[in-house]
Short mmCIF file of C-alpha atoms and ligand atoms in Angstrom, two decimals:
data_model
loop_
_atom_site.label_atom_id
_atom_site.label_comp_id
_atom_site.label_asym_id
_atom_site.label_seq_id
_atom_site.Cartn_x
_atom_site.Cartn_y
_atom_site.Cartn_z
CA MET A 1 -5.21 33.18 1.64
CA ASP A 2 -8.30 34.54 3.35
CA ALA A 3 -11.69 33.16 2.34
CA ALA A 4 -12.96 36.39 0.73
CA ARG A 5 -9.99 36.61 -1.68
CA LEU A 6 -10.09 32.89 -2.39
CA SER A 7 -13.78 32.96 -3.29
CA ARG A 8 -12.97 35.23 -6.27
CA TYR A 9 -10.68 32.65 -7.81
CA PRO A 10 -12.82 29.86 -9.31
CA PHE A 11 -14.76 30.88 -12.43
CA VAL A 12 -17.62 28.67 -11.28
CA PRO A 13 -17.95 29.33 -7.55
CA GLY A 14 -16.92 26.37 -5.42
CA PRO A 15 -14.18 25.03 -3.19
CA VAL A 16 -10.49 25.61 -4.00
CA PRO A 17 -8.50 22.55 -2.87
CA LEU A 18 -5.10 24.23 -2.38
CA THR A 19 -3.30 27.55 -2.57
CA VAL A 20 0.20 26.87 -3.86
CA VAL A 21 3.03 29.31 -3.23
CA GLY A 22 5.89 27.44 -4.91
CA GLY A 23 7.68 24.16 -5.12
CA GLU A 24 10.91 22.24 -5.13
CA GLY A 25 11.65 18.94 -6.83
CA VAL A 26 8.46 16.87 -6.61
CA TRP A 27 7.04 18.94 -3.76
CA LEU A 28 4.42 21.69 -3.89
CA HIS A 29 4.43 24.22 -1.06
CA THR A 30 1.13 25.64 0.13
CA ASP A 31 0.33 28.91 1.88
CA ASP A 32 -0.58 27.05 5.07
CA GLY A 33 2.85 25.42 5.27
CA ARG A 34 2.04 22.00 3.83
CA ARG A 35 4.37 20.09 1.49
CA ILE A 36 2.39 18.14 -1.10
CA LEU A 37 4.04 15.26 -2.94
CA ASP A 38 3.25 16.02 -6.59
CA GLY A 39 2.72 12.50 -7.88
CA ALA A 40 1.03 13.73 -11.06
CA GLY A 41 3.51 16.49 -11.92
CA GLY A 42 0.57 18.92 -11.91
CA ALA A 43 -1.40 17.81 -14.97
CA VAL A 44 1.45 15.50 -16.07
CA VAL A 45 3.56 18.46 -17.13
CA ALA A 46 6.52 18.30 -14.76
CA ASN A 47 9.65 16.62 -16.02
CA ILE A 48 12.64 18.53 -14.62
CA GLY A 49 10.95 19.17 -11.25
CA TRP A 50 9.86 22.37 -9.53
CA GLY A 51 11.88 25.31 -8.32
CA ARG A 52 14.64 24.99 -10.92
CA PRO A 53 16.65 28.13 -11.71
CA GLU A 54 17.16 27.43 -15.46
CA PRO A 55 13.70 28.42 -16.82
CA GLY A 56 13.77 31.74 -14.97
CA ALA A 57 17.26 32.48 -16.29
CA ALA A 58 16.13 31.74 -19.85
CA ALA A 59 13.10 34.02 -19.40
CA ALA A 60 15.20 36.87 -17.99
CA GLU A 61 17.56 36.67 -20.97
CA VAL A 62 14.69 36.90 -23.48
CA LEU A 63 13.05 39.83 -21.72
CA GLN A 64 16.16 42.00 -22.02
CA GLY A 65 15.28 44.45 -24.82
CA TYR A 66 12.24 42.35 -25.69
CA ALA A 67 9.78 43.05 -28.52
CA TYR A 68 6.71 40.99 -29.44
CA THR A 69 7.07 39.65 -32.95
CA VAL A 70 4.34 38.05 -35.07
CA PRO A 71 4.87 34.32 -35.56
CA PRO A 72 5.97 34.52 -39.22
CA PHE A 73 9.02 36.59 -38.19
CA ALA A 74 12.05 34.60 -37.11
CA THR A 75 13.74 35.15 -33.76
CA GLU A 76 16.76 33.47 -32.20
CA PRO A 77 14.75 31.55 -29.51
CA ARG A 78 12.32 30.21 -32.15
CA VAL A 79 15.01 28.98 -34.51
CA ARG A 80 17.17 27.59 -31.68
CA LEU A 81 14.25 25.49 -30.39
CA ILE A 82 13.54 24.12 -33.88
CA GLU A 83 17.19 23.16 -34.25
CA ARG A 84 17.17 21.32 -30.92
CA LEU A 85 13.90 19.53 -31.65
CA VAL A 86 14.86 18.42 -35.15
CA GLY A 87 18.43 17.57 -34.20
CA LYS A 88 17.84 15.72 -30.96
CA TRP A 89 14.22 14.97 -30.16
CA LEU A 90 11.82 14.39 -33.04
CA PRO A 91 11.50 11.10 -34.92
CA GLU A 92 13.68 10.90 -38.05
CA GLY A 93 12.07 12.79 -40.92
CA MET A 94 9.96 15.14 -38.81
CA THR A 95 11.53 18.46 -39.71
CA ARG A 96 8.76 21.09 -39.74
CA CYS A 97 7.72 22.74 -36.45
CA LEU A 98 4.80 25.01 -35.59
CA PHE A 99 4.53 26.30 -32.04
CA VAL A 100 1.30 26.90 -30.12
CA ALA A 101 0.37 27.45 -26.49
CA GLY A 102 -0.73 24.01 -25.29
CA GLY A 103 -2.08 20.58 -26.13
CA SER A 104 -5.58 21.49 -27.31
CA GLU A 105 -4.21 24.13 -29.67
CA SER A 106 -1.71 21.62 -31.03
CA VAL A 107 -4.38 19.01 -31.74
CA ASP A 108 -6.76 21.56 -33.24
CA SER A 109 -3.97 22.90 -35.46
CA ALA A 110 -2.93 19.41 -36.58
CA LEU A 111 -6.50 18.63 -37.65
CA ARG A 112 -6.58 21.86 -39.60
CA ILE A 113 -3.21 21.11 -41.21
CA ALA A 114 -4.31 17.59 -42.16
CA ARG A 115 -7.34 18.98 -43.96
CA GLN A 116 -5.30 21.75 -45.57
CA HIS A 117 -2.74 19.20 -46.82
CA HIS A 118 -5.42 17.20 -48.63
CA VAL A 119 -7.26 20.26 -50.00
CA CYS A 120 -3.99 21.63 -51.39
CA ARG A 121 -3.45 18.30 -53.16
CA GLY A 122 -6.94 18.60 -54.67
CA ASP A 123 -8.18 15.69 -52.54
CA VAL A 124 -11.15 17.66 -51.22
CA ASN A 125 -13.40 14.82 -50.06
CA ARG A 126 -11.24 13.97 -47.07
CA THR A 127 -13.22 15.57 -44.25
CA LYS A 128 -13.25 12.90 -41.52
CA ILE A 129 -10.79 12.24 -38.74
CA ILE A 130 -10.82 8.80 -37.15
CA GLY A 131 -10.48 8.82 -33.37
CA ARG A 132 -11.11 6.08 -30.88
CA SER A 133 -13.56 5.19 -28.19
CA ILE A 134 -11.16 5.68 -25.25
CA SER A 135 -9.36 8.96 -25.91
CA TYR A 136 -8.84 12.57 -24.90
CA HIS A 137 -7.34 15.18 -27.18
CA GLY A 138 -8.22 18.52 -25.58
CA ALA A 139 -11.01 20.97 -24.81
CA THR A 140 -11.51 22.95 -28.03
CA LEU A 141 -14.60 21.95 -29.97
CA ALA A 142 -12.55 20.15 -32.65
CA SER A 143 -10.30 18.31 -30.18
CA LEU A 144 -13.36 17.25 -28.16
CA ALA A 145 -15.04 16.08 -31.36
CA VAL A 146 -12.17 13.86 -32.41
CA ALA A 147 -11.97 12.25 -28.97
CA ASN A 148 -14.48 10.39 -26.89
CA HIS A 149 -14.14 11.55 -23.30
CA ASP A 150 -17.82 11.25 -22.38
CA ARG A 151 -17.77 13.41 -19.25
CA ARG A 152 -15.89 16.22 -20.97
CA ARG A 153 -18.15 16.09 -24.07
CA ALA A 154 -21.40 15.90 -22.08
CA GLY A 155 -23.96 18.40 -23.34
CA LEU A 156 -21.71 19.68 -26.14
CA GLU A 157 -22.33 16.77 -28.53
CA PRO A 158 -24.68 18.64 -30.91
CA MET A 159 -21.88 21.20 -31.46
CA LEU A 160 -19.21 18.58 -32.19
CA ALA A 161 -18.36 17.18 -35.63
CA ASP A 162 -19.63 13.62 -35.82
CA TRP A 163 -16.36 11.86 -36.69
CA PRO A 164 -16.06 8.05 -36.54
CA LYS A 165 -14.47 6.33 -33.53
CA ALA A 166 -12.76 2.95 -33.54
CA ASP A 167 -13.93 0.78 -30.68
CA ALA A 168 -10.91 -1.20 -29.64
CA LEU A 169 -7.12 -0.97 -29.53
CA ASP A 170 -7.10 -3.31 -32.51
CA ALA A 171 -5.61 -2.21 -35.83
CA GLU A 172 -7.77 -4.67 -37.80
CA ALA A 173 -10.90 -3.08 -36.30
CA VAL A 174 -9.59 0.32 -37.41
CA ARG A 175 -8.95 -1.04 -40.92
CA LYS A 176 -12.54 -2.30 -41.13
CA LEU A 177 -13.87 1.07 -39.92
CA VAL A 178 -11.77 2.93 -42.51
CA GLU A 179 -13.06 0.66 -45.27
CA THR A 180 -16.67 1.02 -44.14
CA GLU A 181 -16.37 4.81 -43.99
CA ASP A 182 -14.71 4.97 -47.46
CA PRO A 183 -10.96 5.66 -47.18
CA GLY A 184 -11.19 8.52 -49.70
CA THR A 185 -13.22 10.53 -47.16
CA ILE A 186 -10.68 10.23 -44.35
CA ALA A 187 -8.09 12.93 -43.74
CA ALA A 188 -6.32 11.48 -40.70
CA ILE A 189 -6.27 8.96 -37.91
CA ILE A 190 -5.32 10.34 -34.50
CA ALA A 191 -4.11 8.22 -31.59
CA GLU A 192 -2.44 8.64 -28.23
CA PRO A 193 0.44 6.14 -28.02
CA VAL A 194 -0.52 5.72 -24.34
CA SER A 195 -4.02 6.96 -23.46
CA GLY A 196 -3.84 9.45 -20.63
CA ALA A 197 -6.82 11.04 -18.92
CA SER A 198 -9.47 8.89 -20.62
CA GLY A 199 -7.92 5.46 -20.16
CA ALA A 200 -5.54 5.82 -17.19
CA ALA A 201 -2.33 4.98 -19.07
CA LEU A 202 -3.75 2.35 -21.39
CA VAL A 203 -0.96 0.92 -23.55
CA PRO A 204 -1.94 -0.52 -26.95
CA PRO A 205 -0.72 -3.95 -28.09
CA ASP A 206 2.65 -3.95 -29.91
CA ASP A 207 1.13 -4.34 -33.37
CA TYR A 208 -1.37 -1.49 -32.97
CA LEU A 209 0.64 1.59 -33.99
CA PRO A 210 2.49 -0.23 -36.83
CA GLY A 211 -0.98 -1.39 -37.94
CA LEU A 212 -2.28 2.19 -38.01
CA ARG A 213 0.81 3.24 -39.99
CA SER A 214 0.14 0.62 -42.62
CA ILE A 215 -3.59 1.51 -42.91
CA CYS A 216 -2.60 5.15 -43.43
CA ASP A 217 0.04 4.21 -46.02
CA ASP A 218 -2.42 2.01 -47.90
CA HIS A 219 -5.06 4.73 -48.13
CA GLY A 220 -3.24 8.09 -48.27
CA ILE A 221 -4.43 8.97 -44.76
CA LEU A 222 -2.25 11.01 -42.37
CA LEU A 223 -1.28 9.48 -39.02
CA ILE A 224 -1.31 11.93 -36.09
CA SER A 225 0.40 10.86 -32.88
CA ASP A 226 -0.98 12.80 -29.91
CA GLU A 227 2.05 13.04 -27.65
CA VAL A 228 0.70 15.85 -25.49
CA MET A 229 0.89 13.61 -22.43
CA ALA A 230 3.20 10.80 -23.60
CA GLY A 231 5.79 12.96 -25.36
CA PHE A 232 9.07 14.58 -24.39
CA GLY A 233 10.46 11.69 -22.40
CA ARG A 234 7.46 10.82 -20.25
CA THR A 235 7.32 7.15 -21.33
CA GLY A 236 11.09 6.62 -21.14
CA ALA A 237 11.63 7.36 -24.86
CA ASN A 238 11.55 10.76 -26.57
CA PHE A 239 8.01 10.03 -27.77
CA GLY A 240 5.47 7.32 -27.00
CA ILE A 241 5.35 6.26 -30.65
CA ASP A 242 9.12 5.65 -30.65
CA HIS A 243 8.52 2.44 -28.67
CA ALA A 244 6.70 1.09 -31.75
CA GLY A 245 9.39 2.21 -34.20
CA VAL A 246 6.78 4.14 -36.16
CA VAL A 247 7.13 7.65 -37.63
CA PRO A 248 3.81 9.51 -37.84
CA ASP A 249 3.00 12.19 -40.41
CA LEU A 250 2.08 14.70 -37.72
CA LEU A 251 3.02 14.67 -34.07
CA VAL A 252 1.49 16.99 -31.51
CA GLY A 253 2.99 17.90 -28.16
CA GLY A 254 2.41 20.16 -25.18
CA LYS A 255 2.68 19.66 -21.43
CA GLY A 256 6.28 18.42 -20.87
CA LEU A 257 7.68 20.49 -23.75
CA GLY A 258 7.64 23.45 -21.37
CA GLY A 259 8.11 21.34 -18.25
CA GLY A 260 5.17 23.16 -16.63
CA TYR A 261 7.13 26.41 -16.57
CA VAL A 262 5.46 27.89 -19.62
CA PRO A 263 2.32 27.22 -21.69
CA MET A 264 3.73 25.53 -24.74
CA GLY A 265 2.70 23.17 -27.50
CA GLY A 266 3.80 22.22 -30.95
CA VAL A 267 2.77 20.55 -34.19
CA PHE A 268 5.58 18.66 -35.87
CA ALA A 269 5.36 17.32 -39.42
CA THR A 270 7.27 15.67 -42.21
CA GLU A 271 8.27 17.56 -45.36
CA ALA A 272 5.68 15.51 -47.27
CA VAL A 273 2.84 16.88 -45.14
CA VAL A 274 3.86 20.50 -45.63
CA ALA A 275 4.96 20.36 -49.29
CA PRO A 276 1.48 20.56 -50.88
CA ILE A 277 0.65 23.57 -48.68
CA ALA A 278 3.82 25.30 -49.84
CA GLU A 279 3.15 24.37 -53.47
CA ALA A 280 -0.32 25.93 -53.20
CA ASN A 281 1.32 29.11 -51.86
CA GLN A 282 -0.62 28.88 -48.64
CA SER A 283 0.47 29.29 -45.04
CA VAL A 284 -0.98 27.92 -41.81
CA MET A 285 -2.86 30.56 -39.82
CA TYR A 286 -1.23 31.26 -36.49
CA PHE A 287 -2.46 32.29 -33.04
CA THR A 288 -1.17 35.69 -31.88
CA PHE A 289 1.02 34.13 -29.19
CA SER A 290 2.10 31.05 -31.13
CA GLY A 291 5.71 30.36 -30.27
CA SER A 292 6.38 33.56 -28.35
CA ASP A 293 10.05 33.99 -27.55
CA ILE A 294 9.59 33.37 -23.86
CA MET A 295 7.81 30.07 -24.55
CA CYS A 296 10.49 28.93 -26.99
CA ALA A 297 13.39 29.98 -24.79
CA ILE A 298 12.02 28.22 -21.73
CA ALA A 299 11.11 25.07 -23.69
CA ASP A 300 14.61 25.03 -25.16
CA ARG A 301 16.12 25.29 -21.67
CA VAL A 302 13.85 22.58 -20.26
CA LEU A 303 14.88 20.22 -23.08
CA ARG A 304 18.55 21.08 -22.47
CA VAL A 305 18.21 20.22 -18.78
CA MET A 306 16.65 16.88 -19.75
CA GLU A 307 19.56 16.18 -22.11
CA ASP A 308 22.25 17.26 -19.63
CA GLU A 309 20.78 15.16 -16.82
CA ASP A 310 19.79 12.19 -19.00
CA LEU A 311 16.25 12.48 -17.70
CA VAL A 312 14.53 10.45 -20.44
CA ALA A 313 16.53 7.39 -19.41
CA ARG A 314 15.72 8.21 -15.79
CA ALA A 315 11.97 8.27 -16.61
CA ALA A 316 12.33 4.69 -17.89
CA VAL A 317 14.19 3.51 -14.78
CA GLN A 318 11.96 5.27 -12.27
CA GLY A 319 8.90 4.13 -14.22
CA ASP A 320 9.96 0.50 -13.78
CA ARG A 321 10.50 1.17 -10.09
CA LEU A 322 7.04 2.75 -9.77
CA ARG A 323 5.42 -0.20 -11.54
CA ALA A 324 7.19 -2.66 -9.21
CA LEU A 325 6.12 -0.71 -6.10
CA LEU A 326 2.51 -0.45 -7.30
CA THR A 327 2.44 -4.16 -8.09
CA GLU A 328 3.80 -5.02 -4.67
CA ALA A 329 1.34 -2.76 -2.84
CA LEU A 330 -1.78 -3.10 -5.00
CA GLY A 331 -1.29 -6.06 -7.36
CA ASP A 332 -3.75 -8.25 -5.43
CA HIS A 333 -6.04 -5.48 -4.26
CA PRO A 334 -9.74 -6.32 -4.82
CA ASN A 335 -10.44 -2.80 -6.20
CA VAL A 336 -7.47 -2.58 -8.55
CA ALA A 337 -8.33 -4.12 -11.92
CA ASP A 338 -5.07 -3.18 -13.65
CA ILE A 339 -1.70 -1.51 -13.13
CA ARG A 340 -0.35 -0.22 -16.42
CA GLY A 341 1.54 2.40 -18.36
CA ARG A 342 4.97 3.15 -19.70
CA GLY A 343 7.85 4.97 -18.04
CA LEU A 344 6.52 7.64 -15.69
CA LEU A 345 3.07 7.63 -17.26
CA MET A 346 1.53 4.96 -15.06
CA GLY A 347 -2.08 4.30 -14.15
CA LEU A 348 -4.45 2.23 -12.08
CA GLU A 349 -7.85 1.04 -13.26
CA LEU A 350 -10.19 0.79 -10.28
CA VAL A 351 -13.37 -1.18 -9.78
CA ALA A 352 -15.85 -1.96 -7.03
CA ASP A 353 -15.14 -5.68 -7.29
CA ARG A 354 -12.36 -7.20 -9.35
CA SER A 355 -14.05 -10.61 -9.49
CA THR A 356 -17.28 -9.29 -11.08
CA GLY A 357 -15.99 -6.16 -12.83
CA ALA A 358 -18.64 -4.04 -11.04
CA THR A 359 -17.60 -0.40 -10.90
CA PHE A 360 -18.34 2.72 -8.92
CA GLY A 361 -19.26 4.47 -12.19
CA GLY A 362 -16.77 7.33 -11.93
CA ARG A 363 -17.28 8.10 -8.25
CA LEU A 364 -14.19 6.30 -6.96
CA SER A 365 -11.30 8.15 -8.62
CA PRO A 366 -12.23 11.67 -7.40
CA LYS A 367 -12.67 10.25 -3.92
CA ILE A 368 -9.22 8.60 -4.04
CA VAL A 369 -7.71 11.87 -5.22
CA SER A 370 -9.23 13.81 -2.32
CA GLU A 371 -8.19 11.15 0.21
CA ALA A 372 -4.62 11.35 -1.17
CA LEU A 373 -4.67 15.14 -0.97
CA GLU A 374 -5.69 14.96 2.67
CA ARG A 375 -2.55 12.86 3.10
CA ASN A 376 -0.46 15.53 1.31
CA CYS A 377 -0.16 13.84 -2.05
CA TRP A 378 -1.51 14.91 -5.47
CA ILE A 379 -2.47 12.19 -7.94
CA TYR A 380 -4.56 12.67 -11.08
CA PRO A 381 -8.13 11.45 -11.60
CA ALA A 382 -8.63 9.62 -14.89
CA GLY A 383 -11.30 7.64 -16.69
CA SER A 384 -14.15 7.88 -19.16
CA ALA A 385 -16.95 5.57 -20.30
CA ALA A 386 -15.26 2.16 -20.64
CA VAL A 387 -12.79 2.89 -17.84
CA PRO A 388 -14.99 4.75 -15.35
CA ASP A 389 -12.40 5.04 -12.58
CA GLY A 390 -8.67 5.46 -13.00
CA ILE A 391 -5.72 7.17 -11.37
CA LEU A 392 -2.75 8.60 -13.25
CA PHE A 393 0.78 9.04 -11.99
CA GLY A 394 3.09 11.41 -13.82
CA PRO A 395 5.73 12.79 -11.47
CA ALA A 396 8.85 14.72 -12.46
CA PHE A 397 11.58 12.45 -13.85
CA THR A 398 13.83 13.56 -10.98
CA ILE A 399 11.69 11.72 -8.40
CA THR A 400 13.78 9.64 -5.97
CA ASP A 401 13.22 6.04 -4.87
CA GLY A 402 12.12 7.21 -1.42
CA GLU A 403 9.60 9.64 -2.92
CA LEU A 404 8.19 6.88 -5.14
CA GLU A 405 7.75 4.72 -2.03
CA GLN A 406 5.87 7.54 -0.29
CA LEU A 407 3.69 8.07 -3.38
CA VAL A 408 2.67 4.42 -3.52
CA ALA A 409 2.11 4.08 0.24
CA ILE A 410 -0.19 7.12 0.31
CA THR A 411 -2.04 5.96 -2.82
CA ALA A 412 -2.69 2.55 -1.27
CA GLU A 413 -4.07 4.18 1.89
CA ALA A 414 -6.20 6.55 -0.21
CA VAL A 415 -7.70 3.67 -2.23
CA ASP A 416 -8.75 1.86 0.96
CA ALA A 417 -10.14 5.00 2.56
CA ALA A 418 -12.07 5.99 -0.59
CA VAL A 419 -13.60 2.54 -1.08
CA ALA A 420 -14.60 2.40 2.60
CA SER A 421 -16.25 5.79 2.42
CA LEU A 422 -18.18 5.00 -0.79
CA ARG A 423 -19.30 1.66 0.60
CA ALA A 424 -20.50 3.37 3.76
CA ALA A 425 -22.47 5.90 1.70
CA GLU A 426 -23.99 3.85 -1.12
CA PRO A 427 -23.90 0.43 -2.82
CA ALA A 428 -21.80 -0.20 -5.96
CA SER A 429 -23.43 -0.15 -9.40
CA ALA A 430 -23.07 -3.20 -11.64
C1 LIG B 1 -3.37 13.31 -24.99
C2 LIG B 1 -3.80 14.73 -24.76
N1 LIG B 1 -4.03 15.53 -25.81
C3 LIG B 1 -4.40 16.81 -25.66
C4 LIG B 1 -4.58 17.35 -24.39
C5 LIG B 1 -5.00 18.80 -24.24
O1 LIG B 1 -3.93 19.53 -23.73
P1 LIG B 1 -4.18 20.93 -22.99
O2 LIG B 1 -4.94 20.64 -21.75
O3 LIG B 1 -2.78 21.42 -22.73
O4 LIG B 1 -4.89 21.82 -23.91
C6 LIG B 1 -4.37 16.56 -23.28
C7 LIG B 1 -4.58 17.10 -21.93
O5 LIG B 1 -4.63 16.42 -20.96
C8 LIG B 1 -3.97 15.22 -23.45
O6 LIG B 1 -3.74 14.41 -22.41
#
């Protein structure tokens, strides 16, 4: 694309790294003829791979004789998607579905529903949501408030609700926080089963999510599992929380639900969450385009492809392979503090010096990403306060062994090149 047209694209004027014209499998095609290995599946949205015919076919079917319908009206694509989700995907007991257009909307809606649930029960003092110190839940003001991604909150803090954050991935610490805050003031606890953008695929200890479940049960608090990144097969199970054998009260999803082919998100709940709202004769306010037919039809088709091709199991297998390759290539690397994750949600934590824990304070991960892009590979920058520099991998579940090898080889080169260039430019901070 010529420079004059390109300059119109970014909202805030600046460089545009790539112009993408299409894709196939785990490859993005650019207008200047490059093939970019999509190691992050875009923003960790790809699961069935690019260039598939099925989503387009589903969209074409819906658009025959199409009419927009407000979300309270039923349509065949909406009901069919609910049937598939409840029948085959959601944890046992999660039977109510509300569709939205992405992860932030799903989190924001879940917070609203949690509050509405308590108000409808007459429990009106529950106004707080407990989040945690390493977390990201989206870019609306409420989803930023409940999370703690320092760089994404910067400057907005006075506009964000001041909700408590638990410091560690330690259920006992959360219990203490809940007790200090007064459990009767808490509407919900929200947690990512594997932290994505903020913590570079940080996996909690095995007793963490069961611990949160029991705190919530003890105090009448709702547990919200944020599965926007970890959900829909990404971790090698339907949902990240499934690994812990825990059923939340509310589960929010986005990203992989539409496979990157359509903006899509959802809030999923148990009957017990929704019952007081129904008993109070209330409804949950919708967005105009919540669960549009095209979104539901494409999401339904993406899920069907995953079922037909057993792609959740493949995410587990290829995730193990990716972990082994990363460990072989980078396990002893002086700038790699940790290799972690679950399934095909894997991450690296990066430092300036592994022996001292000194970091580059957030400057290393963007540099690694740009070095990888120069080598025709897209990986995702991650990190916030306690984890200043991280890299996320989240390729399509269809990725082959050879493509995983290429991904790891390029990442290793990019880490070395980025560290060398930062060292040449400036000293590390402690
Ligand atoms: C765990 C989690 N929740 C919520 C969101 C927000 O989703 P979206 O960017 O689709 O609004 C993200 C996005 O990265 C996420 O990783």
